[in-house]
CSV table of C-alpha atoms in Angstrom, one decimal:
chain,number,residue,atom,x,y,z
D,684,MET,CA,15.8,-31.0,-43.7
D,685,ILE,CA,14.0,-30.9,-40.3
D,686,GLN,CA,10.3,-31.2,-40.7
D,687,ARG,CA,8.3,-28.6,-38.8
D,688,LYS,CA,5.5,-30.0,-36.8
D,689,HIS,CA,2.3,-28.3,-35.6
D,690,LEU,CA,2.1,-27.3,-32.0
D,691,LEU,CA,-0.6,-30.0,-31.6
D,692,TYR,CA,2.1,-32.6,-31.7
D,693,HIS,CA,4.0,-30.7,-29.0
D,694,PRO,CA,1.2,-30.1,-26.5
D,695,PHE,CA,3.6,-29.3,-23.6
D,696,THR,CA,5.1,-26.5,-25.7
D,697,ALA,CA,1.6,-25.1,-26.2
D,698,THR,CA,1.0,-25.4,-22.5
D,699,LEU,CA,4.2,-23.4,-21.8
D,700,LEU,CA,3.2,-20.7,-24.3
D,701,THR,CA,-0.2,-20.5,-22.5
D,702,ALA,CA,1.6,-19.7,-19.3
D,703,VAL,CA,3.6,-17.0,-21.0
D,704,ALA,CA,0.5,-15.5,-22.6
D,705,VAL,CA,-1.4,-15.5,-19.3
D,706,PHE,CA,1.6,-13.9,-17.5
D,707,CYS,CA,1.8,-11.1,-20.1
D,708,LEU,CA,-2.0,-10.6,-20.1
D,709,TRP,CA,-2.2,-9.8,-16.4
D,710,TYR,CA,1.3,-8.3,-15.6
D,711,ILE,CA,1.5,-6.0,-18.7
D,712,PHE,CA,-2.0,-5.2,-19.7
D,713,TYR,CA,-4.3,-5.6,-16.7
D,714,PRO,CA,-2.3,-5.3,-13.4
D,715,GLN,CA,-4.9,-2.8,-12.1
D,716,GLN,CA,-7.7,-5.4,-12.2
D,717,MET,CA,-5.6,-7.8,-10.2
D,718,ALA,CA,-4.9,-5.1,-7.6
D,719,SER,CA,-8.7,-4.4,-7.5
D,720,ASP,CA,-9.3,-8.1,-6.7
D,721,GLU,CA,-6.8,-8.1,-3.9
D,722,GLN,CA,-8.2,-4.9,-2.2
D,723,THR,CA,-11.7,-6.3,-2.1
D,724,THR,CA,-11.0,-9.5,-0.3
D,725,LEU,CA,-9.3,-10.8,2.9
D,726,PHE,CA,-7.7,-14.2,3.5
D,727,VAL,CA,-6.5,-14.8,7.0
D,728,TRP,CA,-4.5,-17.9,7.9
D,729,ASP,CA,-6.5,-18.5,11.0
D,730,LYS,CA,-8.8,-21.5,11.6
D,731,ALA,CA,-11.5,-19.5,13.5
D,732,PHE,CA,-11.5,-16.7,11.0
D,733,LEU,CA,-11.7,-19.0,8.0
D,734,SER,CA,-14.5,-21.0,9.6
D,735,GLN,CA,-16.5,-17.8,10.0
D,736,TYR,CA,-15.6,-16.6,6.6
D,737,ILE,CA,-16.7,-19.8,4.9
D,738,SER,CA,-20.0,-19.8,6.8
D,739,THR,CA,-20.7,-16.2,5.8
D,740,TYR,CA,-19.5,-16.0,2.2
D,741,GLY,CA,-19.4,-19.7,1.1
D,742,TRP,CA,-16.6,-21.7,-0.5
D,743,THR,CA,-16.6,-19.9,-3.9
D,744,LYS,CA,-15.7,-16.5,-2.4
D,745,THR,CA,-13.3,-18.1,0.0
D,746,ILE,CA,-11.4,-19.7,-2.8
D,747,LYS,CA,-11.3,-16.5,-4.7
D,748,ALA,CA,-10.0,-14.7,-1.6
D,749,PHE,CA,-7.3,-17.4,-1.3
D,750,VAL,CA,-6.1,-16.7,-4.9
D,751,ALA,CA,-6.5,-12.9,-4.6
D,752,GLN,CA,-4.1,-12.8,-1.7
D,753,PHE,CA,-1.2,-13.5,-4.1
D,754,PHE,CA,-2.1,-10.4,-6.1
D,755,TYR,CA,-0.6,-8.1,-3.3
D,756,HIS,CA,2.7,-8.4,-5.2
D,757,PRO,CA,1.9,-8.1,-9.0
D,758,MET,CA,4.8,-10.4,-10.1
D,759,GLN,CA,3.9,-13.0,-7.5
D,760,GLY,CA,0.2,-12.9,-8.5
D,761,THR,CA,0.8,-13.2,-12.2
D,762,LEU,CA,3.2,-16.1,-11.7
D,763,VAL,CA,0.5,-17.9,-9.6
D,764,ILE,CA,-2.2,-17.4,-12.3
D,765,ALA,CA,0.2,-18.3,-15.1
D,766,CYS,CA,1.3,-21.5,-13.4
D,767,ALA,CA,-2.2,-22.4,-12.3
D,768,SER,CA,-3.5,-21.9,-15.9
D,769,ALA,CA,-0.8,-24.1,-17.4
D,770,ALA,CA,-1.2,-26.8,-14.8
D,771,LEU,CA,-5.0,-26.8,-15.2
D,772,GLN,CA,-4.8,-27.1,-18.9
D,773,TRP,CA,-2.2,-29.9,-18.8
D,774,LEU,CA,-4.2,-31.9,-16.3
D,775,CYS,CA,-7.3,-31.6,-18.3
D,776,TRP,CA,-5.4,-32.7,-21.4
D,777,LEU,CA,-4.1,-35.8,-19.6
D,778,LEU,CA,-7.6,-36.6,-18.3
D,779,LEU,CA,-9.2,-36.3,-21.7
D,780,GLN,CA,-6.5,-38.6,-23.2
D,781,LYS,CA,-7.3,-41.3,-20.7
D,782,ILE,CA,-11.0,-41.0,-21.3
D,783,CYS,CA,-10.6,-41.2,-25.1
D,784,ARG,CA,-7.6,-43.5,-25.5
D,785,LYS,CA,-8.5,-44.9,-29.0
D,786,SER,CA,-9.3,-41.6,-30.7
D,787,ASN,CA,-7.8,-40.5,-34.0
D,788,LYS,CA,-5.8,-37.4,-34.7
D,789,ALA,CA,-8.8,-35.3,-35.5
D,790,VAL,CA,-10.5,-36.2,-32.2
D,791,LYS,CA,-7.3,-35.5,-30.3
D,792,ALA,CA,-7.1,-32.1,-31.9
D,793,VAL,CA,-10.6,-31.3,-30.7
D,794,LEU,CA,-9.8,-32.7,-27.2
D,795,PHE,CA,-6.7,-30.6,-27.0
D,796,ILE,CA,-8.6,-27.5,-27.8
D,797,LEU,CA,-11.3,-28.4,-25.2
D,798,SER,CA,-8.5,-28.8,-22.6
D,799,PHE,CA,-8.1,-25.0,-22.6
D,800,LEU,CA,-11.7,-24.3,-21.5
D,801,PRO,CA,-11.0,-24.6,-17.7
D,802,THR,CA,-8.0,-22.3,-18.1
D,803,ILE,CA,-10.2,-19.7,-19.9
D,804,TRP,CA,-12.8,-20.0,-17.2
D,805,LEU,CA,-10.1,-19.5,-14.5
D,806,ASN,CA,-8.8,-16.3,-16.1
D,807,CYS,CA,-12.3,-15.0,-16.5
D,808,GLN,CA,-12.6,-15.1,-12.7
D,809,VAL,CA,-9.7,-12.7,-12.3
D,810,GLY,CA,-10.5,-9.0,-12.2
D,811,THR,CA,-14.2,-9.5,-11.8
D,812,ALA,CA,-14.5,-7.6,-8.5
D,813,ASP,CA,-17.1,-4.8,-8.9
D,814,ALA,CA,-14.9,-2.3,-7.2
D,815,GLY,CA,-15.0,0.7,-9.5
D,816,THR,CA,-14.6,1.9,-13.0
D,817,ALA,CA,-11.5,1.1,-15.2
D,818,GLU,CA,-10.5,4.7,-14.9
D,819,GLU,CA,-10.5,4.5,-11.1
D,820,GLN,CA,-8.6,1.2,-11.0
D,821,ALA,CA,-5.9,2.7,-13.3
D,822,TYR,CA,-5.5,5.8,-11.2
D,823,ASP,CA,-5.6,3.8,-8.0
D,824,LEU,CA,-2.7,1.6,-9.0
D,825,LEU,CA,-0.6,4.7,-9.8
D,826,LEU,CA,-1.7,6.3,-6.4
D,827,ARG,CA,-0.6,3.2,-4.5
D,828,LYS,CA,2.8,3.5,-6.1
D,829,SER,CA,3.0,7.2,-5.4
D,830,ASP,CA,3.6,7.6,-9.1
D,831,TRP,CA,2.9,11.3,-9.3
D,832,ASP,CA,4.4,11.7,-12.7
D,833,GLY,CA,2.3,8.8,-14.0
D,834,ILE,CA,-0.9,10.4,-12.6
D,835,ILE,CA,-0.2,13.8,-14.2
D,836,LYS,CA,0.7,12.2,-17.5
D,837,LYS,CA,-2.4,10.1,-17.6
D,838,SER,CA,-4.6,13.2,-16.8
D,839,GLN,CA,-3.0,15.1,-19.6
D,840,THR,CA,-3.9,12.3,-22.1
D,841,LEU,CA,-7.5,12.2,-21.0
D,842,THR,CA,-9.2,14.4,-18.4
D,843,PRO,CA,-10.5,12.1,-15.6
D,844,THR,CA,-14.2,12.1,-14.9
D,845,SER,CA,-14.2,10.4,-11.5
D,846,PRO,CA,-14.1,12.8,-8.5
D,847,ALA,CA,-11.6,10.6,-6.8
D,848,CYS,CA,-9.3,10.6,-9.8
D,849,ARG,CA,-9.5,14.3,-10.1
D,850,ASN,CA,-8.5,14.6,-6.5
D,851,ALA,CA,-5.6,12.3,-7.1
D,852,VAL,CA,-4.4,14.5,-9.9
D,853,ALA,CA,-4.6,17.6,-7.6
D,854,LEU,CA,-2.5,15.7,-5.0
D,855,ALA,CA,0.0,14.6,-7.6
D,856,ARG,CA,0.4,18.2,-8.9
D,857,TYR,CA,1.0,19.4,-5.3
D,858,PHE,CA,3.7,16.8,-4.7
D,859,LYS,CA,5.4,17.7,-7.9
D,860,GLY,CA,5.4,21.4,-6.9
D,861,TYR,CA,2.7,22.7,-9.2
D,862,GLY,CA,0.5,24.0,-6.5
D,863,SER,CA,0.2,24.7,-2.8
D,864,ALA,CA,-1.6,22.6,-0.1
D,865,ASP,CA,-4.3,25.3,0.1
D,866,GLU,CA,-5.0,24.9,-3.6
D,867,VAL,CA,-5.4,21.1,-3.1
D,868,PHE,CA,-7.8,21.6,-0.2
D,869,ARG,CA,-9.9,24.1,-2.3
D,870,SER,CA,-10.1,21.7,-5.3
D,871,LEU,CA,-11.0,18.6,-3.3
D,872,THR,CA,-14.4,17.1,-4.0
D,873,PRO,CA,-16.4,16.7,-0.7
D,874,THR,CA,-16.4,13.3,0.8
D,875,SER,CA,-20.1,12.7,0.1
D,876,GLN,CA,-19.5,13.1,-3.6
D,877,ALA,CA,-16.1,11.4,-4.0
D,878,LEU,CA,-16.9,8.0,-2.5
D,879,THR,CA,-18.6,6.6,-5.6
D,880,SER,CA,-17.1,3.1,-5.4
D,881,LYS,CA,-14.9,0.8,-3.3
D,882,THR,CA,-11.9,1.8,-5.4
D,883,ALA,CA,-12.8,5.5,-5.1
D,884,ALA,CA,-13.1,5.1,-1.3
D,885,GLN,CA,-9.6,3.5,-1.2
D,886,MET,CA,-8.2,6.3,-3.2
D,887,MET,CA,-9.8,9.0,-1.0
D,888,SER,CA,-8.5,7.2,2.1
D,889,ASP,CA,-4.9,7.5,0.6
D,890,ILE,CA,-5.4,11.2,-0.4
D,891,TYR,CA,-6.9,12.2,3.0
D,892,LEU,CA,-4.0,10.6,4.9
D,893,PHE,CA,-1.4,12.4,2.7
D,894,LEU,CA,-3.1,15.7,3.5
D,895,GLY,CA,-3.1,15.0,7.3
D,896,LEU,CA,-6.8,14.2,7.7
D,897,PRO,CA,-6.7,10.7,9.4
D,898,ASN,CA,-10.4,10.9,10.5
D,899,LEU,CA,-11.5,11.3,6.9
D,900,SER,CA,-9.1,8.7,5.8
D,901,GLN,CA,-10.5,6.4,8.4
D,902,ARG,CA,-14.1,7.0,7.3
D,903,ALA,CA,-13.2,6.3,3.6
D,904,ALA,CA,-11.5,3.1,4.7
D,905,PHE,CA,-14.6,2.0,6.5
D,906,GLU,CA,-16.6,2.8,3.3
D,907,ALA,CA,-14.3,0.5,1.3
D,908,MET,CA,-15.2,-2.3,3.7
D,909,GLU,CA,-19.0,-1.8,3.4
D,910,GLU,CA,-19.4,-5.3,1.8
D,911,GLY,CA,-16.7,-7.1,3.6
D,912,TRP,CA,-13.2,-6.7,5.1
D,913,ASN,CA,-10.1,-6.3,3.0
D,914,GLY,CA,-6.4,-6.1,3.8
D,915,ARG,CA,-5.8,-2.7,2.3
D,916,ALA,CA,-8.5,-1.0,4.3
D,917,LEU,CA,-7.4,-2.7,7.5
D,918,HIS,CA,-3.9,-1.6,6.8
D,919,ARG,CA,-5.1,2.0,6.6
D,920,LEU,CA,-7.3,1.6,9.7
D,921,VAL,CA,-4.2,0.6,11.7
D,922,GLU,CA,-2.3,3.7,10.4
D,923,THR,CA,-5.1,6.1,11.3
D,924,ALA,CA,-5.6,4.5,14.7
D,925,LEU,CA,-1.9,4.8,15.5
D,926,ILE,CA,-1.8,8.5,14.4
D,927,THR,CA,-4.9,9.4,16.4
D,928,GLY,CA,-3.9,7.3,19.5
D,929,GLN,CA,-6.4,4.5,19.2
D,930,TYR,CA,-3.9,1.8,20.1
D,931,GLU,CA,-6.4,-0.9,21.1
D,932,VAL,CA,-8.1,-0.6,17.7
D,933,ALA,CA,-4.7,-0.7,15.9
D,934,GLY,CA,-3.8,-3.9,17.9
D,935,LYS,CA,-7.0,-5.6,16.9
D,936,TYR,CA,-6.4,-5.1,13.2
D,937,LEU,CA,-2.7,-5.9,13.4
D,938,GLY,CA,-3.7,-9.2,15.0
D,939,LEU,CA,-5.5,-10.1,11.8
D,940,LEU,CA,-3.0,-8.7,9.3
D,941,ARG,CA,-0.1,-10.6,10.9
D,942,HIS,CA,-1.9,-13.8,9.7
D,943,THR,CA,-2.1,-12.6,6.1
D,944,LEU,CA,0.3,-13.3,3.3
D,945,GLY,CA,0.8,-9.8,1.9
D,946,TYR,CA,0.6,-7.7,5.1
D,947,ARG,CA,2.3,-10.0,7.6
D,948,LYS,CA,5.8,-8.4,7.2
D,949,TRP,CA,4.4,-4.9,7.7
D,950,ALA,CA,2.2,-5.9,10.6
D,951,LEU,CA,5.1,-7.5,12.5
D,952,GLN,CA,7.3,-4.4,11.9
D,953,THR,CA,4.4,-2.1,13.1
D,954,LEU,CA,3.5,-4.1,16.3
D,955,PRO,CA,6.3,-2.6,18.4
D,956,LEU,CA,4.7,0.8,18.0
D,957,LEU,CA,1.8,-0.3,20.2
D,958,ASN,CA,4.2,-0.6,23.2
D,959,HIS,CA,6.2,2.5,22.3
D,960,PRO,CA,3.7,5.2,21.3
D,961,GLU,CA,6.4,7.8,21.6
D,962,ALA,CA,8.1,6.2,18.6
D,963,ILE,CA,5.2,7.2,16.4
D,964,ASP,CA,6.2,10.9,16.7
D,965,GLN,CA,9.6,10.0,15.4
D,966,HIS,CA,8.3,7.9,12.5
D,967,PRO,CA,9.1,9.6,9.2
D,968,PHE,CA,5.5,9.4,7.9
D,969,TYR,CA,3.2,8.8,10.9
D,970,GLY,CA,5.0,11.5,12.9
D,971,LYS,CA,4.5,14.1,10.1
D,972,ILE,CA,0.9,13.2,9.6
D,973,ARG,CA,0.2,13.3,13.4
D,974,ARG,CA,1.6,16.9,13.6
D,975,MET,CA,-0.5,17.9,10.6
D,976,TYR,CA,-3.6,16.2,12.2
D,977,THR,CA,-3.3,18.4,15.3
D,978,GLU,CA,-3.2,21.5,13.2
D,979,THR,CA,-5.8,20.7,10.6
D,980,GLN,CA,-9.6,20.6,10.8
D,981,ASP,CA,-11.5,17.9,9.0
D,982,GLN,CA,-13.4,20.5,7.0
D,983,PHE,CA,-14.5,18.1,4.2
D,984,PHE,CA,-16.3,15.7,6.5
D,985,LEU,CA,-19.6,16.3,4.8
């Protein structure tokens, strides 16, 4: 009969289980918090930018920005955190074993438990960005995916309290054919009341652009960068600049985004539009928004 042994005698197995647990924690239960971290920071692979960033924000925020850049893709971000958690715990376990070589089983058990403390600390650093309420983060993640059914279903379960979330529900109902564009405009909360947080500003920037209001979308994106630049807002500022013909502004921001991990591919694909503005009119999304922009007044710029 094979004797079953406690996981303590198989520390590597416990480390692997830790990685699995961390992956499930962030990918299944809290993906919106990872997305919130990503959209409040900016890590640019450029020596001059990093030097200025470190001098302005310090090493701690720079390291957090480095880690948060992987959260642009949820699967990639959770894999990085899971692997980092397992590696950190295993290295601490090896270090503690070297320090206490002649310890008995009871002491080793305590040391093994202590080796998880750095991993716990690491995961406590994820999702700590003060970007908005849990409700706003959840709706924002659905909005970024254009998951209109998900937004409507969530609102039916519990009526949203945030103005930005209510506006997202109105937009989702419009795209699913439950109302007209005029009804969406009438139900929109004015800008001055809707921008209650960074996440709310990001959401309103999305909503305004979908409705053909790039000036308002641009303003909301700037509000989302009030405490520092972030990739998502810069991405939006490029789009609004292209639509409104501010090509120098678009080029400036694309120059930064092309040196980022998550936005590099999109930036390189968008750069040719600067030399061929006529292609913007033919773009399936930007062309449509530009035509709406010329016909719509920014009546909610209050």
